[in-house]
Amino acid sequence: MATTRRRKNVEQSKENEQPSTAQANSTEPTANAGSSVFEIAGVGLISLTTSAIVASTMMRLGPQYLEPVYGNVLPYINYQWYVLASVLYGAALGAVYCRRNITAGPKRLGMAISHAFDLICIMMATAPLRLKYMFSLVETLGPNYGPHIIQLTFGYPVFIAIGFIMSVVSFWAGYSPVSPSRSLVTVFGAFLGQLLICTAGYTYVTPQRSCEAALLLGVNVAIASIIIKLVTEYFVGVNTTPAGQTQNQDRKKSKSGGLNIRIWPIAFCIATGVLTMFTDPQCARAVTPSHQKNPLQMVLSRAESATGWVDVVATEKAGHKMKVLRSGHSIVGGIWEETSESIFGVFYYMDAVKYARDPKAKGQERALQIGLGAGITTRSLYNENVLVDIVELDPAVYQAAIDYFKVPKEITAVYLQDGRKFMEDALDHTYDYIVHDVFTGGSVPAALFSKEALQHAKRILKPGGILSLNFVGEVGSGKSFDYVVRTLRSVFSHIRCFADTKPDGDSIANIVFFASDRPIKFHIPDHIAKPRPSEQTTRTHILSGMMDMELDIDKYIGDNSAGEIITDTYNPLSQFQIPSAIKHWQIMRDTFPSTFWNNY
């Protein structure tokens, strides 16, 4: 009997030492089990800050990197929608991952975040080399889908990773199986808040040198990844140390097994970045020997500036040497080296603005040039003793025009700023002529073609002053031409229009408008209209035959003479220019080979 009692007492004591099944299962693991508020806030803050920097930078950097081979229109078409789709896809992947690993503890979630940052780091570090190869396929990929196919190897995977990170952070901070419906609202709110912060950050990101921006972004992300790994391994890991194992043992195990994993992303980024900066000519700050390997396509100067890549290239056409000014995926001007005349005859149409006023007019004439390009018209007006004020947004364009295209250095009234802002601040009745030539990269700045912008141009012109406006687009079949005509007519009483080629179907043309509040009649001097054989030049040839290239505006605008105009509040010009941008891209590809465009 005594033995039996002893056994019962022993069994009862064991039962008392063991927790009941209900007690053992009373607390289910959650996403933030074992995490303190400090740990969650630390990882969340680092992730949110880094994600906002990456997302806002890539929103600008993604299309910017493609600008030298696709221009300033095609890379932006629907880009924001593909970015949003990528983020949401990444968020869905993150949600699936969290649901499957919600009971695994915060350490696994923290490591998932850091590994996603590692992926971004690798994508950024290898971007220049990867895109160099993709750019060699541009002509095969074409202008319509090519930019997005290239972004599948550059920008879109980064946004997928960002969406994944934001989703995991939101689940970690807000999800609990005890109240799933309420916690899902918290998770969604946290995700939406992160998305809004990332979107708002885009406003404060200024353009950077694309190659350097990608490499520096990779290093920044690698550092963030290391910090998150340290937090999750040393802080979260302490709170989730298995029973029977000391915290020091767990830390030693973490140190010995995770050191290489923590270090190799940043080591890889730095090594790849240094190698790329010294070997990739597109990442160099100046002209390198690699840019001058082909004697028929020698880069004389290059700069990545406010409007993208600006290069001066010495090349040949039909055995004649010339220098061209490249801006992105467009040639905005050039001169023949033998004669220093423009390679584009249509630019001399704008010189005619000087001959559209009464030749008997007296006094010093003054002109405003908005958009310098290679400075063809600026040189002509200066040689006609006209005082010229230059307004150019991009300092690199102005410097190239001075150094390589013989724009007179004596012109000191140079304003490196936005043309619209300059006109808004200029005094009334200041200029006899305004030369408005802002086409670049396949499009024009739409804000400079609105009714309000043209009203400012009219205000700062003297009575009887002339506006000369260059526009590239479709005539007859494109809405952009109709809108520009109607907008000009809403401001000026008289307009005339000339094209470099007679419109043919849906082809695009360089179109030069002349607008004034008085009838426009050209008085071209005899030495230009009827030059001696020894005085014949490209300029005299173009100006003497200019009247044969005048367009009957009413014929081409047809029944669309009455309709909407371009205003600051309604400006569809950017959207209307997409077909012209695609055709312009193809013209540029037909004019110069892919080796020309890839050598920047």
Coordinates of C-alpha atoms in Angstrom, one line a residue:
M1 CA 0.0 0.0 0.0
A2 CA 2.8 2.4 0.9
T3 CA 4.5 1.7 -2.4
T4 CA 1.2 2.4 -4.3
R5 CA 0.8 5.7 -2.5
R6 CA 4.3 6.8 -3.3
R7 CA 3.7 6.1 -7.0
K8 CA 0.5 8.2 -7.0
N9 CA 2.2 11.1 -5.3
V10 CA 5.1 11.0 -7.8
E11 CA 2.6 10.9 -10.7
Q12 CA 0.6 13.8 -9.2
S13 CA 3.8 15.9 -8.7
K14 CA 4.8 15.3 -12.4
E15 CA 1.3 16.3 -13.6
N16 CA 1.6 19.5 -11.5
E17 CA 5.0 20.3 -13.1
Q18 CA 3.7 19.9 -16.6
P19 CA 1.5 22.7 -18.0
S20 CA -1.8 21.7 -19.3
T21 CA -2.5 21.4 -23.0
A22 CA -4.9 24.3 -22.8
Q23 CA -2.2 26.4 -21.2
A24 CA 0.5 25.4 -23.7
N25 CA -1.8 26.3 -26.6
S26 CA -3.4 29.4 -25.1
T27 CA -1.0 31.7 -26.9
E28 CA -0.5 31.2 -30.6
P29 CA 2.7 32.7 -32.3
T30 CA 2.0 35.9 -34.2
A31 CA 4.0 37.9 -36.7
N32 CA 5.4 40.1 -34.0
A33 CA 5.8 37.5 -31.3
G34 CA 9.1 37.9 -29.6
S35 CA 9.6 41.4 -30.9
S36 CA 9.6 44.5 -28.9
V37 CA 8.2 47.8 -30.1
F38 CA 11.7 49.1 -30.4
E39 CA 12.7 46.2 -32.7
I40 CA 9.7 46.4 -34.9
A41 CA 10.0 50.2 -35.1
G42 CA 13.7 50.0 -35.9
V43 CA 13.3 47.5 -38.8
G44 CA 10.2 49.3 -40.0
L45 CA 11.8 52.7 -40.0
I46 CA 14.9 51.5 -41.9
S47 CA 12.8 49.6 -44.4
L48 CA 10.4 52.5 -44.9
T49 CA 13.2 55.0 -45.3
T50 CA 15.2 52.9 -47.7
S51 CA 12.1 51.8 -49.7
A52 CA 11.1 55.5 -50.1
I53 CA 14.5 56.4 -51.3
V54 CA 14.7 53.5 -53.7
A55 CA 11.2 53.9 -55.1
S56 CA 11.4 57.7 -55.6
T57 CA 14.8 57.5 -57.2
M58 CA 13.8 54.7 -59.5
M59 CA 10.6 56.5 -60.6
R60 CA 12.9 59.1 -62.1
L61 CA 16.0 56.9 -62.9
G62 CA 14.1 54.2 -64.7
P63 CA 13.1 56.3 -67.8
Q64 CA 16.1 58.5 -67.5
Y65 CA 18.5 55.6 -68.0
L66 CA 16.7 54.7 -71.3
E67 CA 16.7 58.3 -72.6
P68 CA 19.9 58.0 -74.7
V69 CA 18.4 55.2 -76.8
Y70 CA 14.7 55.9 -76.6
G71 CA 14.4 59.7 -76.2
N72 CA 12.4 61.6 -73.6
V73 CA 8.9 60.4 -74.6
L74 CA 8.9 56.6 -75.2
P75 CA 10.3 55.5 -71.8
Y76 CA 7.6 57.4 -69.9
I77 CA 4.6 56.0 -71.8
N78 CA 2.5 54.1 -69.2
Y79 CA 5.6 53.7 -67.0
Q80 CA 3.8 54.7 -63.8
W81 CA 1.1 52.1 -64.4
Y82 CA 3.7 49.3 -64.9
V83 CA 5.4 50.5 -61.7
L84 CA 2.2 50.3 -59.7
A85 CA 1.5 46.9 -61.1
S86 CA 5.0 45.8 -60.1
V87 CA 4.6 47.1 -56.5
L88 CA 1.2 45.4 -56.1
Y89 CA 2.5 42.1 -57.5
G90 CA 5.4 42.3 -55.0
A91 CA 2.9 43.1 -52.2
A92 CA 0.9 40.0 -53.2
L93 CA 4.0 37.9 -53.0
G94 CA 4.8 39.4 -49.6
A95 CA 1.3 38.6 -48.3
V96 CA 1.6 35.0 -49.4
Y97 CA 5.0 34.7 -47.8
C98 CA 3.7 36.1 -44.5
R99 CA 0.7 33.9 -44.4
R100 CA 2.8 30.8 -44.9
N101 CA 5.4 32.0 -42.4
I102 CA 3.3 33.9 -39.9
T103 CA 4.1 31.5 -37.1
A104 CA 7.8 31.2 -37.9
G105 CA 8.7 34.3 -35.8
P106 CA 10.0 37.7 -36.5
K107 CA 13.6 36.6 -37.3
R108 CA 12.5 34.9 -40.6
L109 CA 10.4 38.0 -41.6
G110 CA 13.3 40.3 -40.9
M111 CA 15.7 38.1 -42.9
A112 CA 13.2 38.1 -45.8
I113 CA 13.2 41.9 -45.8
S114 CA 17.0 42.0 -45.8
H115 CA 17.2 39.4 -48.6
A116 CA 14.8 41.5 -50.7
F117 CA 17.1 44.5 -50.2
D118 CA 20.0 42.2 -51.2
L119 CA 18.2 41.6 -54.5
I120 CA 17.8 45.3 -55.1
C121 CA 21.5 45.8 -54.3
I122 CA 22.5 43.2 -56.9
M123 CA 20.2 44.6 -59.5
M124 CA 21.6 48.1 -59.1
A125 CA 25.2 47.0 -59.0
T126 CA 24.9 45.1 -62.3
A127 CA 22.6 47.5 -64.0
P128 CA 25.1 49.4 -66.2
L129 CA 26.6 46.2 -67.6
R130 CA 23.2 44.6 -68.0
L131 CA 21.7 47.6 -69.7
K132 CA 24.7 48.0 -72.0
Y133 CA 23.8 44.6 -73.5
M134 CA 20.1 45.4 -73.6
F135 CA 20.8 48.6 -75.5
S136 CA 22.4 46.6 -78.3
L137 CA 19.0 45.0 -78.9
V138 CA 17.0 48.2 -79.1
E139 CA 16.4 48.1 -82.8
T140 CA 15.2 44.5 -82.5
L141 CA 12.9 45.4 -79.6
G142 CA 11.4 48.4 -81.3
P143 CA 10.0 51.7 -79.9
N144 CA 6.6 50.4 -78.7
Y145 CA 7.4 47.6 -76.3
G146 CA 11.2 47.9 -76.1
P147 CA 11.3 50.3 -73.2
H148 CA 9.1 48.1 -71.1
I149 CA 11.0 44.9 -72.0
I150 CA 14.3 46.6 -71.0
Q151 CA 12.6 47.7 -67.7
L152 CA 11.8 44.1 -67.0
T153 CA 15.6 43.7 -66.5
F154 CA 16.1 47.0 -64.6
G155 CA 13.3 48.9 -62.9
Y156 CA 10.3 46.6 -62.6
P157 CA 12.1 43.9 -60.5
V158 CA 13.2 46.6 -58.1
F159 CA 9.6 47.7 -57.6
I160 CA 8.4 44.1 -57.1
A161 CA 11.0 43.8 -54.3
I162 CA 9.8 47.2 -52.8
G163 CA 6.2 45.9 -52.8
F164 CA 7.3 42.7 -51.1
I165 CA 9.2 44.6 -48.4
M166 CA 6.4 47.0 -47.7
S167 CA 4.0 44.0 -47.4
V168 CA 6.2 42.1 -45.0
V169 CA 6.8 45.2 -42.8
S170 CA 3.1 45.8 -42.7
F171 CA 2.3 42.2 -41.7
W172 CA 5.1 42.2 -39.1
A173 CA 3.8 45.4 -37.5
G174 CA 0.1 44.9 -37.6
Y175 CA -1.1 41.3 -38.1
S176 CA -2.4 39.1 -35.2
P177 CA -4.3 35.8 -35.7
V178 CA -6.3 36.6 -32.5
S179 CA -8.2 39.3 -34.5
P180 CA -7.5 38.8 -38.2
S181 CA -10.1 41.1 -39.6
R182 CA -9.1 44.1 -37.5
S183 CA -5.4 43.4 -38.0
L184 CA -5.8 43.2 -41.8
V185 CA -7.2 46.7 -41.7
T186 CA -4.1 47.8 -39.8
V187 CA -1.8 45.9 -42.3
F188 CA -3.6 47.6 -45.3
G189 CA -3.3 51.0 -43.7
A190 CA 0.4 50.5 -43.0
F191 CA 1.0 49.4 -46.6
L192 CA -1.0 52.3 -48.0
G193 CA 0.9 54.8 -45.8
Q194 CA 4.3 53.4 -47.0
L195 CA 3.1 53.6 -50.6
L196 CA 2.0 57.3 -50.2
I197 CA 5.4 58.2 -48.6
C198 CA 7.3 56.5 -51.5
T199 CA 5.2 58.3 -54.1
A200 CA 5.6 61.7 -52.3
G201 CA 9.3 61.2 -52.2
Y202 CA 9.5 61.4 -56.0
T203 CA 8.7 65.1 -55.9
Y204 CA 11.9 65.8 -53.9
V205 CA 14.3 63.7 -56.0
T206 CA 16.3 65.8 -58.4
P207 CA 17.9 64.3 -61.6
Q208 CA 21.2 62.6 -61.0
R209 CA 23.9 61.1 -63.2
S210 CA 22.1 57.8 -64.1
C211 CA 25.1 55.4 -63.8
E212 CA 26.4 56.8 -60.5
A213 CA 22.8 57.0 -59.1
A214 CA 22.3 53.3 -59.8
L215 CA 25.6 52.3 -58.2
L216 CA 25.2 54.5 -55.1
L217 CA 21.7 53.3 -54.7
G218 CA 23.0 49.7 -54.6
V219 CA 25.5 50.6 -51.8
N220 CA 22.8 52.4 -49.8
V221 CA 20.5 49.4 -50.0
A222 CA 23.3 47.0 -49.0
I223 CA 24.0 49.0 -45.9
A224 CA 20.3 49.0 -45.0
S225 CA 20.2 45.2 -45.5
I226 CA 23.2 44.7 -43.1
I227 CA 21.5 46.9 -40.4
I228 CA 18.3 44.9 -40.7
K229 CA 20.1 41.6 -40.4
L230 CA 22.0 42.8 -37.3
V231 CA 18.7 43.9 -35.7
T232 CA 16.9 40.7 -36.5
E233 CA 19.8 38.4 -35.5
Y234 CA 21.0 40.1 -32.4
F235 CA 17.8 41.7 -31.0
V236 CA 14.9 39.6 -32.3
G237 CA 17.0 36.5 -32.0
V238 CA 17.6 37.1 -28.3
N239 CA 13.9 37.1 -27.6
T240 CA 13.3 33.9 -29.5
T241 CA 16.2 31.8 -28.1
P242 CA 15.1 28.2 -27.8
A243 CA 14.8 26.6 -24.4
G244 CA 18.0 25.0 -23.2
Q245 CA 20.2 27.3 -25.2
T246 CA 21.7 30.4 -23.8
Q247 CA 21.6 33.7 -25.5
N248 CA 25.4 33.8 -25.9
Q249 CA 25.3 30.4 -27.6
D250 CA 22.6 31.7 -30.0
R251 CA 24.7 34.8 -30.7
K252 CA 27.8 32.8 -31.4
K253 CA 25.9 30.5 -33.7
S254 CA 24.4 33.6 -35.5
K255 CA 27.8 35.2 -35.8
S256 CA 29.6 32.2 -37.2
G257 CA 26.9 31.3 -39.6
G258 CA 25.7 34.7 -40.8
L259 CA 28.8 36.9 -41.2
N260 CA 29.4 36.1 -44.8
I261 CA 25.8 36.4 -45.7
R262 CA 25.7 39.9 -44.1
I263 CA 28.8 41.2 -45.8
W264 CA 28.8 39.8 -49.3
P265 CA 26.1 42.1 -50.8
I266 CA 27.8 45.3 -50.0
A267 CA 31.2 43.8 -50.9
F268 CA 29.8 42.8 -54.2
C269 CA 28.2 46.2 -54.8
I270 CA 31.4 48.1 -54.1
A271 CA 33.6 45.8 -56.2
T272 CA 31.2 45.8 -59.1
G273 CA 30.7 49.6 -58.8
V274 CA 34.4 50.3 -58.9
L275 CA 34.9 48.0 -61.8
T276 CA 32.1 49.5 -63.7
M277 CA 33.1 53.1 -63.1
F278 CA 36.6 52.4 -64.5
T279 CA 35.6 50.1 -67.4
D280 CA 32.2 51.3 -68.7
P281 CA 32.5 54.4 -70.9
Q282 CA 28.9 55.3 -70.2
C283 CA 29.7 55.7 -66.5
A284 CA 32.7 57.9 -67.0
R285 CA 32.4 61.7 -66.3
A286 CA 34.5 62.7 -69.4
V287 CA 35.3 61.5 -72.9
T288 CA 37.3 58.3 -72.8
P289 CA 39.4 56.5 -75.5
S290 CA 36.5 54.1 -75.9
H291 CA 34.3 57.0 -77.2
Q292 CA 36.8 57.6 -80.0
K293 CA 37.6 54.2 -81.3
N294 CA 35.5 54.8 -84.5
P295 CA 37.0 57.7 -86.5
L296 CA 33.6 58.2 -88.2
Q297 CA 31.8 58.7 -84.8
M298 CA 34.1 60.5 -82.4
V299 CA 32.6 62.0 -79.3
L300 CA 34.2 65.4 -78.7
S301 CA 32.3 66.3 -75.5
R302 CA 29.7 64.7 -73.3
A303 CA 27.7 65.6 -70.3
E304 CA 24.7 64.3 -68.5
S305 CA 22.8 67.4 -67.7
A306 CA 19.4 68.8 -66.9
T307 CA 17.7 67.5 -70.0
G308 CA 19.7 64.3 -70.3
W309 CA 22.8 63.3 -72.2
V310 CA 24.3 66.2 -74.3
D311 CA 27.1 65.1 -76.7
V312 CA 29.0 66.8 -79.5
V313 CA 29.9 64.2 -82.1
A314 CA 32.2 64.5 -85.1
T315 CA 30.9 62.3 -87.9
E316 CA 30.5 62.1 -91.7
K317 CA 27.7 62.0 -94.2
A318 CA 28.2 61.3 -97.9
G319 CA 31.9 62.0 -97.4
H320 CA 31.4 65.4 -95.8
K321 CA 32.5 66.0 -92.2
M322 CA 30.2 67.5 -89.7
K323 CA 29.7 68.1 -86.1
V324 CA 26.3 67.4 -84.5
L325 CA 24.8 68.3 -81.2
R326 CA 23.1 65.3 -79.7
S327 CA 20.5 65.6 -77.0
G328 CA 19.3 62.2 -75.8
H329 CA 18.0 60.3 -78.8
S330 CA 17.8 63.4 -81.1
I331 CA 20.0 65.6 -83.1
V332 CA 19.1 69.2 -82.2
G333 CA 21.6 70.9 -84.5
G334 CA 24.9 70.6 -86.4
I335 CA 27.2 72.2 -88.9
W336 CA 29.3 71.2 -91.8
E337 CA 32.9 71.6 -90.9
E338 CA 33.9 72.9 -94.3
T339 CA 31.4 75.8 -94.4
S340 CA 30.1 76.1 -90.8
E341 CA 26.6 76.1 -92.2
S342 CA 23.7 74.2 -90.6
I343 CA 23.2 70.6 -91.7
F344 CA 19.4 71.2 -91.3
G345 CA 18.3 73.7 -93.9
V346 CA 14.9 74.2 -92.2
F347 CA 16.7 76.0 -89.3
Y348 CA 17.3 78.9 -91.7
Y349 CA 13.5 79.4 -92.0
M350 CA 13.6 80.9 -88.6
D351 CA 16.2 83.5 -89.8
A352 CA 13.4 84.9 -91.9
V353 CA 11.9 86.5 -88.8
K354 CA 14.4 89.3 -89.4
Y355 CA 12.9 90.0 -92.8
A356 CA 9.3 89.9 -91.7
R357 CA 9.3 93.4 -90.4
D358 CA 9.2 96.7 -92.3
P359 CA 12.7 97.2 -93.7
K360 CA 12.4 100.9 -93.1
A361 CA 12.0 100.4 -89.4
K362 CA 14.7 102.3 -87.4
G363 CA 16.4 101.8 -84.1
Q364 CA 18.3 98.9 -82.5
E365 CA 16.5 95.6 -82.9
R366 CA 16.4 93.1 -80.2
A367 CA 15.6 89.4 -80.3
L368 CA 14.8 86.7 -77.7
Q369 CA 16.0 83.1 -78.5
I370 CA 14.2 80.5 -76.4
G371 CA 16.0 77.2 -76.9
L372 CA 19.5 77.6 -78.2
G373 CA 20.4 74.2 -79.8
A374 CA 23.4 74.7 -82.0
G375 CA 22.7 78.4 -82.2
I376 CA 22.1 78.6 -86.0
T377 CA 19.5 81.4 -85.8
T378 CA 21.4 83.2 -83.0
R379 CA 24.5 83.4 -85.1
S380 CA 22.5 84.8 -88.1
L381 CA 20.7 87.4 -86.1
Y382 CA 23.9 88.5 -84.4
N383 CA 25.5 88.9 -87.8
E384 CA 22.6 91.1 -88.8
N385 CA 23.4 93.4 -85.9
V386 CA 20.5 92.3 -83.8
L387 CA 20.9 92.2 -80.0
V388 CA 20.1 88.7 -78.9
D389 CA 19.1 87.5 -75.5
I390 CA 19.6 83.7 -75.1
V391 CA 17.4 81.6 -72.8
E392 CA 18.5 78.0 -72.5
L393 CA 17.4 75.5 -69.9
D394 CA 20.5 73.2 -70.1
P395 CA 23.9 74.7 -69.3
A396 CA 25.6 71.8 -71.2
V397 CA 23.8 72.8 -74.4
Y398 CA 24.9 76.4 -74.1
Q399 CA 28.5 75.4 -73.4
A400 CA 28.5 73.0 -76.4
A401 CA 27.1 75.8 -78.7
I402 CA 29.9 78.1 -77.5
D403 CA 32.7 75.6 -77.8
Y404 CA 31.9 73.8 -81.0
F405 CA 29.2 75.6 -83.0
K406 CA 30.6 79.1 -83.2
V407 CA 27.9 80.9 -81.2
P408 CA 29.5 84.3 -80.5
K409 CA 31.0 84.6 -77.0
E410 CA 30.2 88.3 -77.3
I411 CA 26.6 87.6 -76.6
T412 CA 26.5 88.1 -72.8
A413 CA 22.7 88.3 -72.2
V414 CA 22.5 84.6 -71.5
Y415 CA 19.8 83.2 -69.1
L416 CA 20.1 79.5 -68.1
Q417 CA 16.6 79.0 -67.0
D418 CA 13.1 77.9 -68.0
G419 CA 11.8 79.8 -71.0
R420 CA 8.3 80.0 -69.7
K421 CA 9.4 81.5 -66.4
F422 CA 11.6 84.0 -68.3
M423 CA 8.7 85.2 -70.4
E424 CA 6.5 85.6 -67.4
D425 CA 9.1 87.9 -65.7
A426 CA 10.1 89.9 -68.8
L427 CA 9.0 93.5 -69.3
D428 CA 6.3 94.4 -71.8
H429 CA 7.2 95.4 -75.4
T430 CA 10.9 94.4 -75.1
Y431 CA 11.6 92.4 -78.2
D432 CA 11.2 92.9 -82.0
Y433 CA 11.6 89.1 -82.5
I434 CA 11.1 85.9 -80.5
V435 CA 12.6 82.7 -81.8
H436 CA 10.9 79.8 -80.1
D437 CA 12.7 76.5 -80.8
V438 CA 12.5 74.0 -77.9
F439 CA 12.1 70.7 -79.7
T440 CA 14.3 67.9 -78.3
G441 CA 14.3 64.2 -78.0
G442 CA 11.1 63.7 -79.9
S443 CA 8.9 66.2 -78.2
V444 CA 8.4 69.8 -77.1
P445 CA 7.7 71.1 -73.6
A446 CA 3.9 71.4 -73.7
A447 CA 3.8 74.3 -71.2
L448 CA 5.6 76.5 -73.8
F449 CA 2.7 76.0 -76.3
S450 CA -0.3 76.9 -74.1
K451 CA -2.4 80.0 -74.8
E452 CA -1.1 81.6 -71.6
A453 CA 2.6 81.1 -72.7
L454 CA 1.8 82.6 -76.1
Q455 CA 0.1 85.5 -74.5
H456 CA 3.2 86.2 -72.5
A457 CA 5.2 86.1 -75.8
K458 CA 2.8 88.6 -77.4
R459 CA 3.0 90.8 -74.3
I460 CA 6.8 91.1 -74.4
L461 CA 6.9 91.7 -78.2
K462 CA 6.9 95.2 -79.5
P463 CA 3.9 96.3 -81.6
G464 CA 4.3 94.6 -84.9
G465 CA 6.9 92.2 -83.5
I466 CA 7.2 88.7 -84.9
L467 CA 7.1 85.3 -83.2
S468 CA 8.9 82.5 -85.0
L469 CA 8.0 79.1 -83.6
N470 CA 9.4 75.7 -84.5
F471 CA 7.2 72.6 -84.2
V472 CA 7.8 69.0 -85.2
G473 CA 4.7 66.9 -85.9
E474 CA 2.2 65.4 -88.3
V475 CA 0.4 67.8 -90.7
G476 CA -3.2 67.0 -91.6
S477 CA -3.5 63.6 -89.8
G478 CA -2.2 64.6 -86.4
K479 CA -4.2 66.4 -83.7
S480 CA -1.1 68.3 -82.4
F481 CA -0.8 70.4 -85.6
D482 CA -4.5 71.4 -85.3
Y483 CA -4.2 72.3 -81.7
V484 CA -1.1 74.4 -82.2
V485 CA -2.7 76.3 -85.1
R486 CA -5.9 77.0 -83.1
T487 CA -3.9 78.2 -80.1
L488 CA -1.8 80.5 -82.1
R489 CA -4.9 82.0 -83.8
S490 CA -6.5 82.6 -80.4
V491 CA -3.6 84.9 -79.5
F492 CA -2.2 86.4 -82.7
S493 CA -4.2 88.0 -85.5
H494 CA -2.0 86.7 -88.3
I495 CA 0.0 83.5 -88.7
R496 CA 1.9 81.9 -91.6
C497 CA 3.4 78.4 -91.8
F498 CA 6.2 76.7 -93.6
A499 CA 7.5 73.1 -93.7
D500 CA 10.8 71.5 -94.6
T501 CA 8.9 69.0 -96.8
K502 CA 5.5 68.9 -98.3
P503 CA 3.2 66.8 -96.1
D504 CA 2.8 63.2 -97.3
G505 CA 0.3 61.0 -95.6
D506 CA 1.1 60.6 -91.9
S507 CA 4.8 61.6 -92.1
I508 CA 6.2 64.2 -89.7
A509 CA 7.8 67.4 -90.7
N510 CA 9.6 70.4 -89.2
I511 CA 7.1 73.2 -89.2
V512 CA 7.9 76.8 -88.6
F513 CA 5.1 79.2 -87.7
F514 CA 5.4 83.0 -87.9
A515 CA 2.8 84.9 -85.8
S516 CA 2.1 88.6 -85.3
D517 CA -0.6 91.1 -84.5
R518 CA 0.0 92.7 -87.9
P519 CA 0.0 91.2 -91.5
I520 CA 3.2 89.2 -92.1
K521 CA 5.1 90.1 -95.3
F522 CA 8.6 89.0 -95.9
H523 CA 11.2 91.4 -97.4
I524 CA 14.1 89.1 -98.2
P525 CA 17.1 91.1 -99.6
D526 CA 18.2 90.5 -103.2
H527 CA 21.6 89.3 -102.1
I528 CA 19.8 86.4 -100.4
A529 CA 16.8 85.9 -102.7
K530 CA 18.9 86.3 -105.9
P531 CA 22.5 85.6 -104.9
R532 CA 25.5 85.6 -107.3
P533 CA 26.9 82.2 -108.0
S534 CA 29.9 83.0 -105.8
E535 CA 27.5 84.0 -102.9
Q536 CA 25.3 80.9 -103.0
T537 CA 25.1 79.1 -99.7
T538 CA 22.7 76.7 -98.0
R539 CA 21.2 79.7 -96.2
T540 CA 20.5 81.6 -99.4
H541 CA 19.2 78.5 -101.1
I542 CA 16.7 77.8 -98.3
L543 CA 15.5 81.4 -97.9
S544 CA 15.2 82.1 -101.6
G545 CA 12.9 79.0 -102.0
M546 CA 11.1 79.4 -98.7
M547 CA 7.8 80.8 -100.2
D548 CA 7.4 77.6 -102.2
M549 CA 7.2 75.6 -99.0
E550 CA 4.4 77.6 -97.4
L551 CA 1.4 75.6 -96.2
D552 CA -2.2 76.5 -96.7
I553 CA -3.2 76.2 -93.1
D554 CA -6.9 76.1 -93.8
K555 CA -6.5 73.3 -96.3
Y556 CA -4.7 71.1 -93.8
I557 CA -6.7 72.0 -90.7
G558 CA -10.0 71.5 -92.6
D559 CA -13.1 71.3 -90.5
N560 CA -11.0 71.4 -87.3
S561 CA -10.5 75.1 -87.5
A562 CA -12.9 75.6 -84.6
G563 CA -12.3 73.5 -81.5
E564 CA -10.3 73.2 -78.3
I565 CA -7.1 75.0 -77.8
I566 CA -4.1 74.3 -75.5
T567 CA -4.2 75.9 -72.1
D568 CA -2.5 75.5 -68.8
T569 CA -5.5 73.7 -67.5
Y570 CA -6.1 71.6 -70.6
N571 CA -2.9 70.6 -72.3
P572 CA -3.1 67.3 -74.3
L573 CA 0.0 68.1 -76.4
S574 CA 2.2 65.6 -74.7
Q575 CA -0.2 62.8 -75.4
F576 CA -0.8 63.9 -79.0
Q577 CA 3.0 63.8 -79.6
I578 CA 3.4 60.1 -78.9
P579 CA 2.8 59.0 -82.6
S580 CA 5.3 61.7 -83.7
A581 CA 7.8 60.6 -81.1
I582 CA 7.7 57.1 -82.4
K583 CA 8.2 58.2 -86.0
H584 CA 11.0 60.6 -84.9
W585 CA 12.7 57.7 -83.1
Q586 CA 12.7 55.7 -86.3
I587 CA 14.0 58.6 -88.4
M588 CA 16.9 59.0 -86.0
R589 CA 17.6 55.3 -86.3
D590 CA 17.6 55.5 -90.1
T591 CA 19.8 58.6 -90.0
F592 CA 22.5 57.1 -87.8
P593 CA 23.4 53.5 -86.9
S594 CA 22.9 51.9 -83.5
T595 CA 26.6 52.2 -82.9
F596 CA 26.2 56.0 -83.0
W597 CA 23.4 56.0 -80.4
N598 CA 25.1 53.5 -78.1
N599 CA 28.3 55.6 -78.0
Y600 CA 27.5 58.2 -75.5

